[in-house]
Short mmCIF file of N, CA and C in Angstrom, two decimals:
data_model
loop_
_atom_site.label_atom_id
_atom_site.label_comp_id
_atom_site.label_asym_id
_atom_site.label_seq_id
_atom_site.Cartn_x
_atom_site.Cartn_y
_atom_site.Cartn_z
N MET X 1 -27.03 -76.07 -13.00
CA MET X 1 -26.06 -75.14 -12.46
C MET X 1 -26.41 -73.70 -12.85
N ARG X 2 -26.77 -73.52 -14.11
CA ARG X 2 -27.11 -72.18 -14.58
C ARG X 2 -28.31 -71.61 -13.82
N LEU X 3 -29.31 -72.48 -13.63
CA LEU X 3 -30.50 -72.06 -12.88
C LEU X 3 -30.13 -71.67 -11.46
N PHE X 4 -29.23 -72.45 -10.84
CA PHE X 4 -28.78 -72.14 -9.48
C PHE X 4 -28.14 -70.75 -9.44
N CYS X 5 -27.27 -70.47 -10.40
CA CYS X 5 -26.59 -69.18 -10.44
C CYS X 5 -27.59 -68.03 -10.62
N VAL X 6 -28.56 -68.24 -11.48
CA VAL X 6 -29.58 -67.20 -11.70
C VAL X 6 -30.37 -66.97 -10.42
N LEU X 7 -30.75 -68.06 -9.76
CA LEU X 7 -31.50 -67.93 -8.50
C LEU X 7 -30.65 -67.25 -7.43
N LEU X 8 -29.38 -67.64 -7.35
CA LEU X 8 -28.50 -67.05 -6.35
C LEU X 8 -28.34 -65.55 -6.59
N LEU X 9 -28.12 -65.17 -7.82
CA LEU X 9 -27.99 -63.74 -8.13
C LEU X 9 -29.28 -63.00 -7.83
N GLY X 10 -30.41 -63.64 -8.09
CA GLY X 10 -31.69 -63.02 -7.77
C GLY X 10 -31.86 -62.81 -6.28
N VAL X 11 -31.51 -63.82 -5.51
CA VAL X 11 -31.62 -63.71 -4.04
C VAL X 11 -30.68 -62.64 -3.53
N LEU X 12 -29.44 -62.63 -4.02
CA LEU X 12 -28.48 -61.61 -3.58
C LEU X 12 -28.94 -60.22 -3.98
N GLY X 13 -29.50 -60.11 -5.16
CA GLY X 13 -30.01 -58.82 -5.60
C GLY X 13 -31.16 -58.34 -4.74
N LEU X 14 -32.07 -59.26 -4.41
CA LEU X 14 -33.18 -58.91 -3.54
C LEU X 14 -32.69 -58.54 -2.16
N SER X 15 -31.71 -59.30 -1.67
CA SER X 15 -31.16 -59.02 -0.35
C SER X 15 -30.50 -57.64 -0.32
N ALA X 16 -29.69 -57.33 -1.31
CA ALA X 16 -29.04 -56.03 -1.36
C ALA X 16 -30.07 -54.91 -1.50
N GLY X 17 -31.09 -55.16 -2.30
CA GLY X 17 -32.16 -54.17 -2.45
C GLY X 17 -32.92 -53.96 -1.16
N ALA X 18 -33.22 -55.06 -0.47
CA ALA X 18 -33.93 -54.96 0.81
C ALA X 18 -33.08 -54.22 1.83
N GLN X 19 -31.76 -54.51 1.84
CA GLN X 19 -30.86 -53.82 2.78
C GLN X 19 -30.83 -52.32 2.48
N ALA X 20 -30.72 -51.96 1.21
CA ALA X 20 -30.70 -50.54 0.84
C ALA X 20 -32.01 -49.86 1.23
N GLN X 21 -33.11 -50.57 1.03
CA GLN X 21 -34.41 -50.02 1.40
C GLN X 21 -34.50 -49.85 2.91
N SER X 22 -33.98 -50.81 3.66
CA SER X 22 -33.99 -50.72 5.11
C SER X 22 -33.17 -49.52 5.59
N VAL X 23 -32.00 -49.33 4.98
CA VAL X 23 -31.15 -48.19 5.36
C VAL X 23 -31.85 -46.88 5.02
N ALA X 24 -32.46 -46.79 3.86
CA ALA X 24 -33.16 -45.56 3.46
C ALA X 24 -34.33 -45.28 4.40
N ARG X 25 -35.08 -46.32 4.71
CA ARG X 25 -36.20 -46.14 5.65
C ARG X 25 -35.68 -45.76 7.04
N GLY X 26 -34.58 -46.39 7.44
CA GLY X 26 -33.97 -46.07 8.73
C GLY X 26 -33.50 -44.63 8.80
N GLN X 27 -32.96 -44.13 7.69
CA GLN X 27 -32.55 -42.72 7.66
C GLN X 27 -33.75 -41.80 7.82
N ALA X 28 -34.84 -42.13 7.12
CA ALA X 28 -36.06 -41.32 7.24
C ALA X 28 -36.59 -41.35 8.67
N LEU X 29 -36.58 -42.53 9.27
CA LEU X 29 -37.03 -42.64 10.67
C LEU X 29 -36.11 -41.85 11.60
N PHE X 30 -34.81 -41.99 11.38
CA PHE X 30 -33.85 -41.26 12.20
C PHE X 30 -34.12 -39.76 12.11
N GLU X 31 -34.31 -39.28 10.89
CA GLU X 31 -34.52 -37.85 10.69
C GLU X 31 -35.85 -37.35 11.24
N SER X 32 -36.83 -38.24 11.34
CA SER X 32 -38.12 -37.80 11.86
C SER X 32 -38.28 -38.04 13.36
N ARG X 33 -37.56 -38.99 13.90
CA ARG X 33 -37.78 -39.33 15.31
C ARG X 33 -36.59 -39.11 16.23
N CYS X 34 -35.40 -39.10 15.69
CA CYS X 34 -34.22 -39.08 16.55
C CYS X 34 -33.52 -37.73 16.60
N VAL X 35 -33.69 -36.91 15.55
CA VAL X 35 -32.90 -35.69 15.46
C VAL X 35 -33.31 -34.62 16.47
N ALA X 36 -34.41 -34.81 17.15
CA ALA X 36 -34.74 -33.85 18.21
C ALA X 36 -33.67 -33.89 19.29
N CYS X 37 -33.02 -35.02 19.45
CA CYS X 37 -31.99 -35.17 20.49
C CYS X 37 -30.62 -35.53 19.93
N HIS X 38 -30.56 -36.14 18.76
CA HIS X 38 -29.29 -36.63 18.22
C HIS X 38 -29.03 -36.07 16.83
N SER X 39 -27.77 -36.03 16.47
CA SER X 39 -27.38 -35.83 15.08
C SER X 39 -26.26 -36.84 14.81
N LEU X 40 -25.84 -36.92 13.57
CA LEU X 40 -24.75 -37.85 13.28
C LEU X 40 -23.42 -37.30 13.78
N ASP X 41 -23.21 -35.99 13.64
CA ASP X 41 -21.87 -35.46 13.84
C ASP X 41 -21.71 -34.47 14.99
N ALA X 42 -22.78 -34.12 15.66
CA ALA X 42 -22.66 -33.17 16.77
C ALA X 42 -23.40 -33.70 17.99
N ASN X 43 -22.82 -33.46 19.14
CA ASN X 43 -23.52 -33.82 20.36
C ASN X 43 -24.63 -32.81 20.61
N ARG X 44 -25.77 -33.30 20.96
CA ARG X 44 -26.91 -32.45 21.31
C ARG X 44 -27.38 -32.89 22.69
N VAL X 45 -28.68 -33.05 22.86
CA VAL X 45 -29.18 -33.63 24.11
C VAL X 45 -28.60 -35.03 24.27
N GLY X 46 -28.50 -35.74 23.15
CA GLY X 46 -27.86 -37.06 23.11
C GLY X 46 -26.55 -36.96 22.33
N PRO X 47 -25.72 -37.98 22.43
CA PRO X 47 -24.42 -37.94 21.75
C PRO X 47 -24.56 -38.08 20.23
N ALA X 48 -23.54 -37.62 19.52
CA ALA X 48 -23.48 -37.82 18.07
C ALA X 48 -23.47 -39.32 17.79
N LEU X 49 -24.15 -39.71 16.72
CA LEU X 49 -24.31 -41.15 16.49
C LEU X 49 -23.54 -41.71 15.30
N ARG X 50 -22.84 -40.87 14.55
CA ARG X 50 -22.00 -41.46 13.49
C ARG X 50 -20.90 -42.26 14.19
N GLY X 51 -20.75 -43.49 13.79
CA GLY X 51 -19.73 -44.34 14.38
C GLY X 51 -20.16 -45.04 15.66
N VAL X 52 -21.46 -44.97 15.97
CA VAL X 52 -21.92 -45.60 17.22
C VAL X 52 -21.71 -47.11 17.19
N VAL X 53 -21.91 -47.75 16.04
CA VAL X 53 -21.68 -49.20 15.98
C VAL X 53 -20.17 -49.42 16.06
N GLY X 54 -19.76 -50.14 17.08
CA GLY X 54 -18.35 -50.39 17.31
C GLY X 54 -17.74 -49.49 18.39
N ARG X 55 -18.52 -48.53 18.85
CA ARG X 55 -18.03 -47.61 19.89
C ARG X 55 -18.42 -48.15 21.27
N THR X 56 -17.58 -47.94 22.25
CA THR X 56 -17.91 -48.33 23.61
C THR X 56 -18.99 -47.41 24.14
N ALA X 57 -20.01 -47.99 24.75
CA ALA X 57 -21.13 -47.21 25.28
C ALA X 57 -20.64 -46.20 26.30
N GLY X 58 -21.25 -45.02 26.25
CA GLY X 58 -20.93 -43.99 27.23
C GLY X 58 -19.59 -43.32 27.03
N LYS X 59 -19.03 -43.45 25.82
CA LYS X 59 -17.68 -42.91 25.61
C LYS X 59 -17.56 -42.03 24.37
N ALA X 60 -18.65 -41.47 23.86
CA ALA X 60 -18.54 -40.56 22.71
C ALA X 60 -17.72 -39.34 23.13
N LYS X 61 -16.88 -38.92 22.24
CA LYS X 61 -15.97 -37.80 22.52
C LYS X 61 -16.75 -36.53 22.86
N ASP X 62 -16.34 -35.87 23.93
CA ASP X 62 -16.85 -34.56 24.34
C ASP X 62 -18.33 -34.56 24.70
N TYR X 63 -18.88 -35.70 25.05
CA TYR X 63 -20.28 -35.75 25.48
C TYR X 63 -20.31 -36.08 26.97
N PHE X 64 -21.13 -35.37 27.72
CA PHE X 64 -21.26 -35.60 29.15
C PHE X 64 -22.40 -36.58 29.39
N TYR X 65 -22.07 -37.77 29.84
CA TYR X 65 -23.04 -38.84 30.06
C TYR X 65 -23.54 -38.87 31.50
N SER X 66 -24.70 -39.49 31.66
CA SER X 66 -25.19 -39.77 33.01
C SER X 66 -24.20 -40.72 33.68
N GLU X 67 -24.28 -40.80 34.96
CA GLU X 67 -23.38 -41.69 35.70
C GLU X 67 -23.53 -43.13 35.24
N ALA X 68 -24.76 -43.56 35.00
CA ALA X 68 -25.00 -44.94 34.56
C ALA X 68 -24.37 -45.21 33.20
N MET X 69 -24.55 -44.29 32.25
CA MET X 69 -23.99 -44.50 30.91
C MET X 69 -22.46 -44.41 30.95
N ALA X 70 -21.93 -43.50 31.74
CA ALA X 70 -20.48 -43.37 31.83
C ALA X 70 -19.84 -44.64 32.38
N ALA X 71 -20.60 -45.37 33.19
CA ALA X 71 -20.07 -46.61 33.77
C ALA X 71 -20.25 -47.82 32.85
N ALA X 72 -21.02 -47.66 31.77
CA ALA X 72 -21.25 -48.78 30.85
C ALA X 72 -19.93 -49.18 30.18
N THR X 73 -19.79 -50.45 29.88
CA THR X 73 -18.55 -50.94 29.28
C THR X 73 -18.77 -51.72 27.99
N HIS X 74 -20.03 -51.95 27.62
CA HIS X 74 -20.25 -52.76 26.42
C HIS X 74 -19.97 -51.95 25.16
N VAL X 75 -19.74 -52.66 24.09
CA VAL X 75 -19.52 -52.04 22.79
C VAL X 75 -20.82 -52.16 22.01
N TRP X 76 -21.25 -51.04 21.43
CA TRP X 76 -22.48 -51.06 20.66
C TRP X 76 -22.32 -51.90 19.41
N ASP X 77 -23.21 -52.86 19.26
CA ASP X 77 -23.31 -53.62 18.03
C ASP X 77 -24.78 -53.66 17.64
N VAL X 78 -25.09 -54.33 16.56
CA VAL X 78 -26.48 -54.33 16.08
C VAL X 78 -27.44 -54.89 17.12
N PRO X 79 -27.17 -56.06 17.71
CA PRO X 79 -28.13 -56.57 18.71
C PRO X 79 -28.26 -55.64 19.93
N GLN X 80 -27.15 -55.05 20.38
CA GLN X 80 -27.22 -54.15 21.54
C GLN X 80 -28.05 -52.91 21.22
N LEU X 81 -27.86 -52.37 20.01
CA LEU X 81 -28.63 -51.17 19.64
C LEU X 81 -30.12 -51.48 19.51
N LYS X 82 -30.44 -52.65 18.97
CA LYS X 82 -31.86 -53.03 18.88
C LYS X 82 -32.45 -53.19 20.28
N ALA X 83 -31.70 -53.80 21.18
CA ALA X 83 -32.18 -53.93 22.56
C ALA X 83 -32.34 -52.56 23.21
N TRP X 84 -31.39 -51.67 22.94
CA TRP X 84 -31.45 -50.31 23.48
C TRP X 84 -32.70 -49.58 23.01
N LEU X 85 -32.98 -49.69 21.71
CA LEU X 85 -34.15 -49.00 21.17
C LEU X 85 -35.46 -49.67 21.58
N THR X 86 -35.39 -50.93 21.99
CA THR X 86 -36.56 -51.62 22.51
C THR X 86 -36.88 -51.13 23.91
N ASN X 87 -35.86 -51.06 24.76
CA ASN X 87 -36.04 -50.59 26.14
C ASN X 87 -34.67 -50.23 26.71
N PRO X 88 -34.27 -48.97 26.64
CA PRO X 88 -32.94 -48.58 27.11
C PRO X 88 -32.66 -49.00 28.55
N GLU X 89 -33.68 -48.98 29.36
CA GLU X 89 -33.48 -49.27 30.78
C GLU X 89 -33.01 -50.70 31.03
N THR X 90 -33.38 -51.63 30.15
CA THR X 90 -32.92 -53.01 30.33
C THR X 90 -31.46 -53.17 29.92
N VAL X 91 -30.96 -52.28 29.09
CA VAL X 91 -29.56 -52.38 28.64
C VAL X 91 -28.64 -51.67 29.64
N VAL X 92 -29.03 -50.47 30.07
CA VAL X 92 -28.24 -49.72 31.05
C VAL X 92 -29.21 -49.16 32.09
N PRO X 93 -29.42 -49.87 33.16
CA PRO X 93 -30.31 -49.35 34.21
C PRO X 93 -29.81 -48.02 34.76
N GLY X 94 -30.76 -47.09 34.89
CA GLY X 94 -30.42 -45.77 35.42
C GLY X 94 -30.03 -44.75 34.37
N GLN X 95 -30.04 -45.15 33.09
CA GLN X 95 -29.69 -44.22 32.01
C GLN X 95 -30.77 -43.14 31.87
N ASP X 96 -30.51 -42.11 31.07
CA ASP X 96 -31.43 -40.98 30.97
C ASP X 96 -32.32 -40.96 29.73
N MET X 97 -32.10 -41.82 28.75
CA MET X 97 -32.90 -41.75 27.52
C MET X 97 -34.30 -42.30 27.79
N ASN X 98 -35.27 -41.46 27.56
CA ASN X 98 -36.65 -41.84 27.82
C ASN X 98 -37.41 -41.96 26.52
N TYR X 99 -36.88 -42.75 25.62
CA TYR X 99 -37.51 -42.92 24.31
C TYR X 99 -37.22 -44.31 23.80
N ARG X 100 -38.18 -44.88 23.10
CA ARG X 100 -37.99 -46.20 22.50
C ARG X 100 -38.77 -46.28 21.21
N LEU X 101 -38.40 -47.22 20.39
CA LEU X 101 -39.15 -47.50 19.17
C LEU X 101 -39.94 -48.78 19.41
N ASP X 102 -41.25 -48.70 19.33
CA ASP X 102 -42.09 -49.84 19.68
C ASP X 102 -42.18 -50.90 18.59
N ILE X 103 -41.95 -50.51 17.34
CA ILE X 103 -42.12 -51.45 16.22
C ILE X 103 -40.76 -52.04 15.84
N ALA X 104 -40.69 -53.37 15.83
CA ALA X 104 -39.42 -54.05 15.56
C ALA X 104 -38.83 -53.65 14.21
N GLN X 105 -39.65 -53.51 13.17
CA GLN X 105 -39.13 -53.13 11.86
C GLN X 105 -38.50 -51.73 11.91
N ASP X 106 -39.09 -50.84 12.68
CA ASP X 106 -38.50 -49.50 12.84
C ASP X 106 -37.13 -49.60 13.49
N ARG X 107 -37.01 -50.42 14.51
CA ARG X 107 -35.71 -50.60 15.18
C ARG X 107 -34.70 -51.19 14.21
N ASP X 108 -35.13 -52.21 13.46
CA ASP X 108 -34.22 -52.84 12.49
C ASP X 108 -33.71 -51.81 11.48
N ASP X 109 -34.60 -50.98 10.99
CA ASP X 109 -34.22 -50.02 9.95
C ASP X 109 -33.34 -48.90 10.50
N VAL X 110 -33.67 -48.39 11.67
CA VAL X 110 -32.83 -47.33 12.26
C VAL X 110 -31.44 -47.88 12.56
N VAL X 111 -31.37 -49.08 13.07
CA VAL X 111 -30.05 -49.67 13.37
C VAL X 111 -29.30 -49.96 12.07
N ALA X 112 -29.99 -50.38 11.02
CA ALA X 112 -29.34 -50.58 9.72
C ALA X 112 -28.74 -49.26 9.24
N TYR X 113 -29.48 -48.19 9.42
CA TYR X 113 -28.97 -46.87 9.02
C TYR X 113 -27.75 -46.49 9.87
N LEU X 114 -27.85 -46.64 11.18
CA LEU X 114 -26.72 -46.29 12.04
C LEU X 114 -25.50 -47.15 11.73
N ALA X 115 -25.72 -48.41 11.41
CA ALA X 115 -24.59 -49.27 11.02
C ALA X 115 -23.98 -48.79 9.71
N SER X 116 -24.81 -48.30 8.81
CA SER X 116 -24.30 -47.85 7.51
C SER X 116 -23.45 -46.59 7.64
N VAL X 117 -23.66 -45.81 8.69
CA VAL X 117 -22.85 -44.60 8.88
C VAL X 117 -21.78 -44.81 9.94
N SER X 118 -21.56 -46.06 10.28
CA SER X 118 -20.58 -46.38 11.32
C SER X 118 -19.45 -47.24 10.80
N THR X 119 -19.26 -47.29 9.52
CA THR X 119 -18.22 -48.16 8.98
C THR X 119 -16.86 -47.63 9.42
N ALA X 120 -15.97 -48.57 9.70
CA ALA X 120 -14.63 -48.20 10.15
C ALA X 120 -13.86 -47.47 9.05
N ASN X 121 -14.11 -47.83 7.84
CA ASN X 121 -13.42 -47.21 6.71
C ASN X 121 -14.45 -46.67 5.74
N PRO X 122 -15.02 -45.51 6.04
CA PRO X 122 -16.04 -44.98 5.14
C PRO X 122 -15.45 -44.70 3.76
N ALA X 123 -16.34 -44.72 2.79
CA ALA X 123 -15.91 -44.45 1.42
C ALA X 123 -15.34 -43.04 1.34
N PRO X 124 -14.30 -42.86 0.58
CA PRO X 124 -13.74 -41.50 0.46
C PRO X 124 -14.73 -40.60 -0.25
N PRO X 125 -14.66 -39.30 0.02
CA PRO X 125 -15.58 -38.39 -0.65
C PRO X 125 -15.33 -38.39 -2.15
N PHE X 126 -16.36 -38.08 -2.89
CA PHE X 126 -16.23 -38.02 -4.34
C PHE X 126 -15.37 -36.82 -4.71
N LEU X 127 -14.36 -37.06 -5.45
CA LEU X 127 -13.49 -35.98 -5.92
C LEU X 127 -13.53 -35.98 -7.44
N PRO X 128 -13.93 -34.88 -8.05
CA PRO X 128 -13.96 -34.85 -9.51
C PRO X 128 -12.55 -34.93 -10.08
N LEU X 129 -12.44 -35.55 -11.22
CA LEU X 129 -11.15 -35.64 -11.89
C LEU X 129 -10.76 -34.27 -12.42
N PRO X 130 -9.48 -33.95 -12.37
CA PRO X 130 -9.06 -32.66 -12.91
C PRO X 130 -9.29 -32.60 -14.42
N ARG X 131 -9.65 -31.43 -14.89
CA ARG X 131 -9.86 -31.23 -16.33
C ARG X 131 -8.52 -31.05 -17.02
N LYS X 132 -8.48 -31.57 -18.22
CA LYS X 132 -7.23 -31.43 -19.00
C LYS X 132 -7.36 -30.30 -19.97
#
C-alpha cells in the first residue's frame, strides 16, 4: 500500500509538472506566434482570447466577426480549439483566420495555455496583508 501511494504521488507530481510545463510552453508559443493578431484582453485583428474556452464561437464582446464566424454556434472547448488550430476551415468553413499550427504538441500547449487563462473563477489577485 505504501509503495502504491508513493507511486501515485509520483505520477500525480509528474502529471502536474508536465501540465505546468505545457502551459508555460503554450504561453511562449502564444506570445511568439499568436500576438500578431490576438491578445488575451483586447480585440485586435482577432478577438481577445482570455476566456475563449467555454465561450460560444463568434461571440466575443465588441469584436466584429466574419459572417461565417458570427453564424457559428459551437462552444469552444479543448478538442474544438485543437481542431481549429489544426485547420480552421474544417471547423468553420468560410472563416477568415489563415493560420494554423502544424505540430500537434504546439497545438496541445497553446490550448493548455488558453484553457489556463479561461477559468470561470480565476484566482483573485494577490493582495498584500495590511501592516500593523
